[in-house]
PDB file of C-alpha atoms in Angstrom:
ATOM      1  CA  MET A   1       2.830  25.333   1.805  1.00 61.00           C
ATOM      2  CA  ASP A   2       4.153  22.070   0.786  1.00 70.00           C
ATOM      3  CA  ASN A   3       1.127  20.069  -0.736  1.00 79.00           C
ATOM      4  CA  SER A   4       3.133  17.115  -2.174  1.00 85.00           C
ATOM      5  CA  PRO A   5       1.815  13.477  -1.140  1.00 86.00           C
ATOM      6  CA  THR A   6       4.719  13.038   1.139  1.00 89.00           C
ATOM      7  CA  ALA A   7       4.533  16.321   2.643  1.00 89.00           C
ATOM      8  CA  LEU A   8       0.383  15.753   3.608  1.00 90.00           C
ATOM      9  CA  PHE A   9       1.281  12.110   4.779  1.00 90.00           C
ATOM     10  CA  GLU A  10       3.524  13.986   6.911  1.00 90.00           C
ATOM     11  CA  ASN A  11       1.144  16.319   8.666  1.00 92.00           C
ATOM     12  CA  TYR A  12      -1.932  13.437   8.640  1.00 91.00           C
ATOM     13  CA  ASP A  13       0.710  11.187  10.558  1.00 91.00           C
ATOM     14  CA  GLU A  14       1.677  13.663  13.172  1.00 92.00           C
ATOM     15  CA  ASP A  15      -1.823  14.569  13.676  1.00 92.00           C
ATOM     16  CA  PHE A  16      -2.626  10.827  14.120  1.00 91.00           C
ATOM     17  CA  LYS A  17       0.013  10.224  16.721  1.00 91.00           C
ATOM     18  CA  GLN A  18      -1.153  12.950  18.895  1.00 91.00           C
ATOM     19  CA  LEU A  19      -4.583  11.879  18.638  1.00 90.00           C
ATOM     20  CA  LEU A  20      -3.727   8.248  19.266  1.00 88.00           C
ATOM     21  CA  ALA A  21      -1.819   9.192  22.351  1.00 89.00           C
ATOM     22  CA  SER A  22      -4.638  11.207  23.618  1.00 88.00           C
ATOM     23  CA  LEU A  23      -7.075   8.270  23.130  1.00 86.00           C
ATOM     24  CA  LYS A  24      -4.434   5.901  25.207  1.00 85.00           C
ATOM     25  CA  GLY A  25      -4.252   8.134  28.009  1.00 84.00           C
ATOM     26  CA  LYS A  26      -8.066   8.618  28.230  1.00 83.00           C
ATOM     27  CA  LEU A  27      -8.702   4.587  28.071  1.00 81.00           C
ATOM     28  CA  GLU A  28      -5.818   3.563  30.310  1.00 79.00           C
ATOM     29  CA  GLY A  29      -6.473   6.678  32.969  1.00 77.00           C
ATOM     30  CA  ASP A  30      -8.862   9.147  32.657  1.00 72.00           C
ATOM     31  CA  VAL A  31     -12.078   6.492  31.794  1.00 73.00           C
ATOM     32  CA  LYS A  32     -11.168   3.993  34.217  1.00 69.00           C
ATOM     33  CA  GLN A  33     -11.329   6.767  37.313  1.00 71.00           C
ATOM     34  CA  LEU A  34     -14.938   7.797  36.086  1.00 69.00           C
ATOM     35  CA  LYS A  35     -18.237   6.264  37.164  1.00 72.00           C
ATOM     36  CA  GLY A  36     -22.055   5.923  35.604  1.00 72.00           C
ATOM     37  CA  GLU A  37     -22.734   8.681  33.196  1.00 79.00           C
ATOM     38  CA  GLN A  38     -19.722  10.306  33.358  1.00 81.00           C
ATOM     39  CA  ARG A  39     -17.849   7.032  32.431  1.00 76.00           C
ATOM     40  CA  LYS A  40     -20.767   6.676  29.500  1.00 80.00           C
ATOM     41  CA  SER A  41     -20.052  10.295  28.012  1.00 83.00           C
ATOM     42  CA  ALA A  42     -16.470   9.788  28.271  1.00 81.00           C
ATOM     43  CA  LEU A  43     -16.754   6.682  26.226  1.00 82.00           C
ATOM     44  CA  LYS A  44     -18.705   8.266  23.516  1.00 84.00           C
ATOM     45  CA  LYS A  45     -15.989  10.964  23.415  1.00 86.00           C
ATOM     46  CA  VAL A  46     -13.527   8.850  22.851  1.00 83.00           C
ATOM     47  CA  ALA A  47     -15.353   6.755  20.261  1.00 87.00           C
ATOM     48  CA  GLU A  48     -15.689   9.781  18.168  1.00 88.00           C
ATOM     49  CA  GLU A  49     -12.283  10.871  18.416  1.00 88.00           C
ATOM     50  CA  LEU A  50     -11.502   7.381  17.128  1.00 88.00           C
ATOM     51  CA  ASP A  51     -13.888   7.759  13.964  1.00 90.00           C
ATOM     52  CA  GLU A  52     -11.421  10.856  13.351  1.00 91.00           C
ATOM     53  CA  ALA A  53      -8.449   8.936  13.684  1.00 90.00           C
ATOM     54  CA  GLU A  54      -9.948   6.521  11.292  1.00 90.00           C
ATOM     55  CA  GLU A  55     -10.474   9.318   8.828  1.00 92.00           C
ATOM     56  CA  ILE A  56      -6.806  10.245   9.054  1.00 91.00           C
ATOM     57  CA  VAL A  57      -5.663   6.975   8.451  1.00 90.00           C
ATOM     58  CA  ALA A  58      -7.719   6.852   5.424  1.00 92.00           C
ATOM     59  CA  GLN A  59      -6.355  10.371   4.019  1.00 91.00           C
ATOM     60  CA  MET A  60      -2.983   8.574   4.775  1.00 89.00           C
ATOM     61  CA  GLU A  61      -3.919   5.718   2.391  1.00 89.00           C
ATOM     62  CA  VAL A  62      -5.416   8.065  -0.254  1.00 90.00           C
ATOM     63  CA  GLU A  63      -1.839   9.910  -0.320  1.00 88.00           C
ATOM     64  CA  LEU A  64      -0.042   6.733  -1.020  1.00 87.00           C
ATOM     65  CA  PRO A  65      -0.156   5.862  -4.692  1.00 89.00           C
ATOM     66  CA  SER A  66       0.770   9.247  -5.668  1.00 88.00           C
ATOM     67  CA  MET A  67       4.297   8.826  -3.770  1.00 89.00           C
ATOM     68  CA  PRO A  68       7.134   8.043  -5.875  1.00 88.00           C
ATOM     69  CA  VAL A  69       7.697   4.321  -6.005  1.00 88.00           C
ATOM     70  CA  SER A  70      11.568   4.464  -4.592  1.00 89.00           C
ATOM     71  CA  ILE A  71      10.088   5.926  -1.253  1.00 90.00           C
ATOM     72  CA  ARG A  72       6.098   4.271  -0.984  1.00 88.00           C
ATOM     73  CA  GLN A  73       7.355   1.027   0.317  1.00 90.00           C
ATOM     74  CA  THR A  74       8.931   3.007   3.067  1.00 91.00           C
ATOM     75  CA  TYR A  75       5.329   5.066   3.854  1.00 90.00           C
ATOM     76  CA  GLN A  76       3.225   1.962   3.331  1.00 90.00           C
ATOM     77  CA  GLY A  77       5.352   0.420   6.525  1.00 91.00           C
ATOM     78  CA  ARG A  78       4.509   3.498   8.450  1.00 91.00           C
ATOM     79  CA  LEU A  79       0.799   3.088   7.438  1.00 90.00           C
ATOM     80  CA  ALA A  80       0.633  -0.343   8.378  1.00 92.00           C
ATOM     81  CA  SER A  81       2.072   0.791  11.872  1.00 91.00           C
ATOM     82  CA  SER A  82      -0.401   3.285  12.091  1.00 90.00           C
ATOM     83  CA  LYS A  83      -3.180   1.065  11.392  1.00 91.00           C
ATOM     84  CA  GLN A  84      -1.867  -1.681  14.014  1.00 92.00           C
ATOM     85  CA  GLY A  85      -1.978   1.098  16.646  1.00 90.00           C
ATOM     86  CA  LEU A  86      -5.722   1.959  15.898  1.00 89.00           C
ATOM     87  CA  GLU A  87      -6.827  -1.438  16.220  1.00 91.00           C
ATOM     88  CA  LYS A  88      -4.934  -1.777  19.667  1.00 89.00           C
ATOM     89  CA  VAL A  89      -6.949   1.237  20.666  1.00 87.00           C
ATOM     90  CA  LYS A  90     -10.264  -0.207  19.337  1.00 88.00           C
ATOM     91  CA  LYS A  91      -9.649  -3.343  20.981  1.00 88.00           C
ATOM     92  CA  THR A  92      -8.991  -1.378  24.335  1.00 85.00           C
ATOM     93  CA  LEU A  93     -12.137   0.671  24.072  1.00 84.00           C
ATOM     94  CA  ARG A  94     -14.085  -2.549  23.243  1.00 85.00           C
ATOM     95  CA  ASP A  95     -12.902  -4.090  26.420  1.00 83.00           C
ATOM     96  CA  VAL A  96     -13.646  -1.236  28.418  1.00 80.00           C
ATOM     97  CA  ARG A  97     -17.060  -0.975  27.216  1.00 80.00           C
ATOM     98  CA  SER A  98     -17.431  -4.677  28.008  1.00 80.00           C
ATOM     99  CA  GLU A  99     -16.023  -4.275  31.336  1.00 77.00           C
ATOM    100  CA  ASN A 100     -18.516  -1.056  31.941  1.00 73.00           C
ATOM    101  CA  GLN A 101     -21.329  -3.322  30.625  1.00 74.00           C
ATOM    102  CA  ARG A 102     -20.552  -6.104  32.912  1.00 73.00           C
ATOM    103  CA  SER A 103     -20.142  -3.664  35.845  1.00 70.00           C
ATOM    104  CA  GLU A 104     -23.593  -2.362  35.570  1.00 65.00           C
ATOM    105  CA  LEU A 105     -25.350  -5.799  35.196  1.00 66.00           C
ATOM    106  CA  LEU A 106     -23.896  -6.736  38.007  1.00 62.00           C
ATOM    107  CA  SER A 107     -24.303  -3.818  40.278  1.00 59.00           C
ATOM    108  CA  GLY A 108     -28.104  -3.622  39.173  1.00 51.00           C
ATOM    109  CA  PRO A 109     -31.062  -4.973  40.578  1.00 50.00           C
ATOM    110  CA  GLY A 110     -30.940  -8.636  41.422  1.00 47.00           C
ATOM    111  CA  GLY A 111     -27.179  -8.714  40.782  1.00 45.00           C
ATOM    112  CA  PHE A 112     -25.352 -10.015  43.664  1.00 44.00           C
ATOM    113  CA  PRO A 113     -22.876  -7.023  44.551  1.00 44.00           C
ATOM    114  CA  ASN A 114     -25.666  -4.606  45.724  1.00 44.00           C
ATOM    115  CA  SER A 115     -28.043  -7.552  47.200  1.00 42.00           C
ATOM    116  CA  ASP A 116     -28.435  -8.142  50.897  1.00 42.00           C
ATOM    117  CA  ASP A 117     -26.575 -11.214  51.248  1.00 41.00           C
ATOM    118  CA  PRO A 118     -24.532 -12.151  48.082  1.00 42.00           C
ATOM    119  CA  TYR A 119     -23.886 -15.623  49.493  1.00 39.00           C
ATOM    120  CA  THR A 120     -27.689 -16.571  49.900  1.00 41.00           C
ATOM    121  CA  ASP A 121     -28.756 -19.921  49.705  1.00 44.00           C
ATOM    122  CA  ASP A 122     -31.517 -18.813  47.478  1.00 45.00           C
ATOM    123  CA  PRO A 123     -32.064 -21.145  44.792  1.00 50.00           C
ATOM    124  CA  SER A 124     -33.615 -18.484  42.369  1.00 48.00           C
ATOM    125  CA  ALA A 125     -30.840 -15.854  43.220  1.00 45.00           C
ATOM    126  CA  TYR A 126     -28.467 -18.521  42.414  1.00 47.00           C
ATOM    127  CA  SER A 127     -29.845 -19.246  39.180  1.00 58.00           C
ATOM    128  CA  ALA A 128     -30.141 -15.742  38.160  1.00 60.00           C
ATOM    129  CA  ARG A 129     -26.277 -14.821  38.953  1.00 59.00           C
ATOM    130  CA  THR A 130     -25.406 -18.102  36.731  1.00 67.00           C
ATOM    131  CA  ARG A 131     -27.384 -16.739  33.972  1.00 68.00           C
ATOM    132  CA  LEU A 132     -26.028 -13.194  34.277  1.00 69.00           C
ATOM    133  CA  LEU A 133     -22.360 -14.643  34.241  1.00 69.00           C
ATOM    134  CA  GLN A 134     -23.030 -17.009  31.506  1.00 71.00           C
ATOM    135  CA  GLY A 135     -24.340 -14.192  29.488  1.00 74.00           C
ATOM    136  CA  THR A 136     -21.504 -11.991  30.212  1.00 75.00           C
ATOM    137  CA  GLU A 137     -19.144 -14.634  29.273  1.00 75.00           C
ATOM    138  CA  THR A 138     -21.096 -15.476  26.074  1.00 80.00           C
ATOM    139  CA  LEU A 139     -21.060 -11.883  25.196  1.00 79.00           C
ATOM    140  CA  VAL A 140     -16.854 -11.594  26.028  1.00 77.00           C
ATOM    141  CA  ASP A 141     -16.484 -14.618  23.604  1.00 76.00           C
ATOM    142  CA  GLY A 142     -18.575 -13.097  20.986  1.00 80.00           C
ATOM    143  CA  SER A 143     -16.725  -9.975  21.265  1.00 77.00           C
ATOM    144  CA  ARG A 144     -13.640 -11.851  20.842  1.00 79.00           C
ATOM    145  CA  ARG A 145     -14.250 -13.604  17.974  1.00 81.00           C
ATOM    146  CA  LEU A 146     -15.375 -10.622  16.422  1.00 83.00           C
ATOM    147  CA  ASP A 147     -11.780  -8.920  17.091  1.00 81.00           C
ATOM    148  CA  ASN A 148     -10.530 -12.156  15.755  1.00 78.00           C
ATOM    149  CA  ALA A 149     -12.602 -12.113  12.286  1.00 82.00           C
ATOM    150  CA  HIS A 150     -12.105  -8.289  12.177  1.00 81.00           C
ATOM    151  CA  ARG A 151      -8.229  -8.532  12.775  1.00 81.00           C
ATOM    152  CA  ILE A 152      -8.149 -11.116  10.185  1.00 86.00           C
ATOM    153  CA  ALA A 153     -10.150  -9.179   7.408  1.00 84.00           C
ATOM    154  CA  LEU A 154      -7.361  -6.444   8.144  1.00 83.00           C
ATOM    155  CA  GLU A 155      -4.765  -8.930   7.447  1.00 80.00           C
ATOM    156  CA  THR A 156      -6.393  -9.853   4.443  1.00 84.00           C
ATOM    157  CA  GLU A 157      -6.997  -6.321   3.013  1.00 82.00           C
ATOM    158  CA  ASP A 158      -3.313  -5.292   3.462  1.00 80.00           C
ATOM    159  CA  VAL A 159      -2.120  -9.009   1.732  1.00 81.00           C
ATOM    160  CA  GLY A 160      -4.539  -8.125  -1.110  1.00 81.00           C
ATOM    161  CA  GLY A 161      -3.252  -4.290  -1.279  1.00 81.00           C
ATOM    162  CA  GLU A 162       0.133  -5.430  -1.116  1.00 80.00           C
ATOM    163  CA  ILE A 163      -0.242  -7.971  -4.132  1.00 87.00           C
ATOM    164  CA  LEU A 164      -2.255  -5.058  -6.197  1.00 83.00           C
ATOM    165  CA  ARG A 165       0.896  -2.696  -5.611  1.00 82.00           C
ATOM    166  CA  ASN A 166       3.391  -5.628  -6.416  1.00 81.00           C
ATOM    167  CA  LEU A 167       1.148  -6.043  -9.518  1.00 85.00           C
ATOM    168  CA  ARG A 168       1.212  -2.272 -10.204  1.00 82.00           C
ATOM    169  CA  GLY A 169       5.237  -2.221 -10.367  1.00 82.00           C
ATOM    170  CA  GLN A 170       5.495  -4.931 -12.488  1.00 85.00           C
ATOM    171  CA  ARG A 171       3.013  -3.710 -14.969  1.00 85.00           C
ATOM    172  CA  GLU A 172       5.322  -0.524 -14.745  1.00 82.00           C
ATOM    173  CA  GLN A 173       7.967  -2.270 -15.341  1.00 84.00           C
ATOM    174  CA  ILE A 174       6.657  -4.423 -18.473  1.00 88.00           C
ATOM    175  CA  GLU A 175       5.625  -0.744 -19.599  1.00 84.00           C
ATOM    176  CA  HIS A 176       9.139   0.453 -19.692  1.00 84.00           C
ATOM    177  CA  THR A 177      10.494  -2.844 -21.124  1.00 86.00           C
ATOM    178  CA  ARG A 178       8.133  -2.425 -23.939  1.00 85.00           C
ATOM    179  CA  ASP A 179       8.735   0.990 -24.564  1.00 84.00           C
ATOM    180  CA  THR A 180      12.623   0.216 -24.773  1.00 86.00           C
ATOM    181  CA  LEU A 181      12.102  -2.503 -27.042  1.00 85.00           C
ATOM    182  CA  VAL A 182      10.061  -0.276 -29.318  1.00 85.00           C
ATOM    183  CA  GLN A 183      12.839   2.043 -29.242  1.00 86.00           C
ATOM    184  CA  ALA A 184      15.417  -0.683 -29.746  1.00 84.00           C
ATOM    185  CA  ASP A 185      13.553  -2.023 -32.899  1.00 82.00           C
ATOM    186  CA  SER A 186      13.327   1.584 -34.312  1.00 83.00           C
ATOM    187  CA  SER A 187      17.069   1.808 -34.043  1.00 84.00           C
ATOM    188  CA  ILE A 188      17.766  -1.469 -35.655  1.00 89.00           C
ATOM    189  CA  ASP A 189      15.340  -0.059 -38.637  1.00 85.00           C
ATOM    190  CA  ARG A 190      17.434   2.805 -38.984  1.00 87.00           C
ATOM    191  CA  ALA A 191      20.790   1.011 -38.843  1.00 86.00           C
ATOM    192  CA  ALA A 192      19.537  -1.461 -41.407  1.00 85.00           C
ATOM    193  CA  GLY A 193      18.484   1.322 -43.724  1.00 86.00           C
ATOM    194  CA  THR A 194      21.976   2.718 -43.036  1.00 89.00           C
ATOM    195  CA  LEU A 195      23.511  -0.484 -43.899  1.00 89.00           C
ATOM    196  CA  LYS A 196      21.875  -1.075 -47.048  1.00 89.00           C
ATOM    197  CA  LYS A 197      22.828   2.510 -48.427  1.00 90.00           C
ATOM    198  CA  MET A 198      26.394   1.812 -47.413  1.00 90.00           C
ATOM    199  CA  ILE A 199      26.310  -1.530 -49.359  1.00 91.00           C
ATOM    200  CA  PHE A 200      24.660  -0.099 -52.437  1.00 89.00           C
ATOM    201  CA  LYS A 201      27.655   2.852 -52.479  1.00 89.00           C
ATOM    202  CA  MET A 202      29.839  -0.289 -52.310  1.00 90.00           C
ATOM    203  CA  TYR A 203      28.732  -2.157 -55.326  1.00 89.00           C
ATOM    204  CA  GLN A 204      28.254   1.760 -57.055  1.00 89.00           C
ATOM    205  CA  GLN A 205      31.973   2.368 -56.564  1.00 90.00           C
ATOM    206  CA  LYS A 206      33.272  -1.109 -57.502  1.00 89.00           C
ATOM    207  CA  PHE A 207      31.291  -0.710 -61.038  1.00 90.00           C
ATOM    208  CA  LEU A 208      32.691   2.893 -61.188  1.00 91.00           C
ATOM    209  CA  SER A 209      36.206   1.568 -60.822  1.00 90.00           C
ATOM    210  CA  ALA A 210      35.773  -1.288 -62.962  1.00 91.00           C
ATOM    211  CA  GLY A 211      34.465   0.776 -65.710  1.00 91.00           C
ATOM    212  CA  ILE A 212      37.678   3.280 -64.824  1.00 93.00           C
ATOM    213  CA  ILE A 213      40.006   0.508 -65.272  1.00 93.00           C
ATOM    214  CA  ILE A 214      38.236  -1.389 -68.859  1.00 93.00           C
ATOM    215  CA  VAL A 215      38.752   2.247 -69.950  1.00 91.00           C
ATOM    216  CA  LEU A 216      42.366   2.811 -69.255  1.00 91.00           C
ATOM    217  CA  VAL A 217      42.970  -0.831 -70.745  1.00 91.00           C
ATOM    218  CA  LEU A 218      41.322   0.328 -73.783  1.00 90.00           C
ATOM    219  CA  LEU A 219      43.292   3.266 -74.271  1.00 89.00           C
ATOM    220  CA  ILE A 220      46.472   1.433 -73.435  1.00 90.00           C
ATOM    221  CA  PHE A 221      45.683  -0.970 -76.091  1.00 88.00           C
ATOM    222  CA  ILE A 222      44.777   1.640 -78.593  1.00 89.00           C
ATOM    223  CA  VAL A 223      48.120   3.628 -78.089  1.00 87.00           C
ATOM    224  CA  LEU A 224      50.083   0.314 -78.396  1.00 87.00           C
ATOM    225  CA  TRP A 225      48.247  -0.630 -81.411  1.00 87.00           C
ATOM    226  CA  SER A 226      49.024   2.953 -82.973  1.00 83.00           C
ATOM    227  CA  LYS A 227      52.598   2.644 -82.220  1.00 81.00           C
ATOM    228  CA  LEU A 228      52.960  -0.769 -83.458  1.00 81.00           C
ATOM    229  CA  PHE A 229      51.285  -0.328 -86.869  1.00 77.00           C
ATOM    230  CA  ARG A 230      52.059   3.382 -87.540  1.00 64.00           C
TER     231      ARG A 230
END
């Protein structure tokens, strides 16, 4: 079994896609057809599966730093796409829950759908319906603001993560450049030592040649002197 980071990421990604498709099918079809306690139970099960999907995404994120730098960016994009898909399912679940709560409030005692006369002119009934609708709108508005805040937090987290990854890559490049400079400095030192040895040998050969020439000249003078004054 291949336990490399890329293979584990692919396995997690496949499990996540299957689970996400199942969640979408339940929220867009099965759950909407249920009523009452059955619907609550189905929503609870969807929430549990959503927690499982979040754990899978977390595992995918754990494997990411261990991948080679050359392919890491591709998998970062796939992880970001998985997070976006997860957030969409979370929003759908919140919307279905809000709709379910609103339906229960409106269909409960005092709600106008189950009252004998929904168009009654009774001021107290009208006031209760108004307060109920206002409360529901406040809840929906608050949920929308929470969604926006959560989305902004996730975007900020993604940007921060990208900056950290870029800094890590730059640090690796700087370390590589530093190692290259150290090697170059060592090569320069060796070259300088070799050059000094060559210069020393050159001067040594010059002095040796000069000595030989002087000896030869002296010998020539001695020979000429001996012939001239014999």
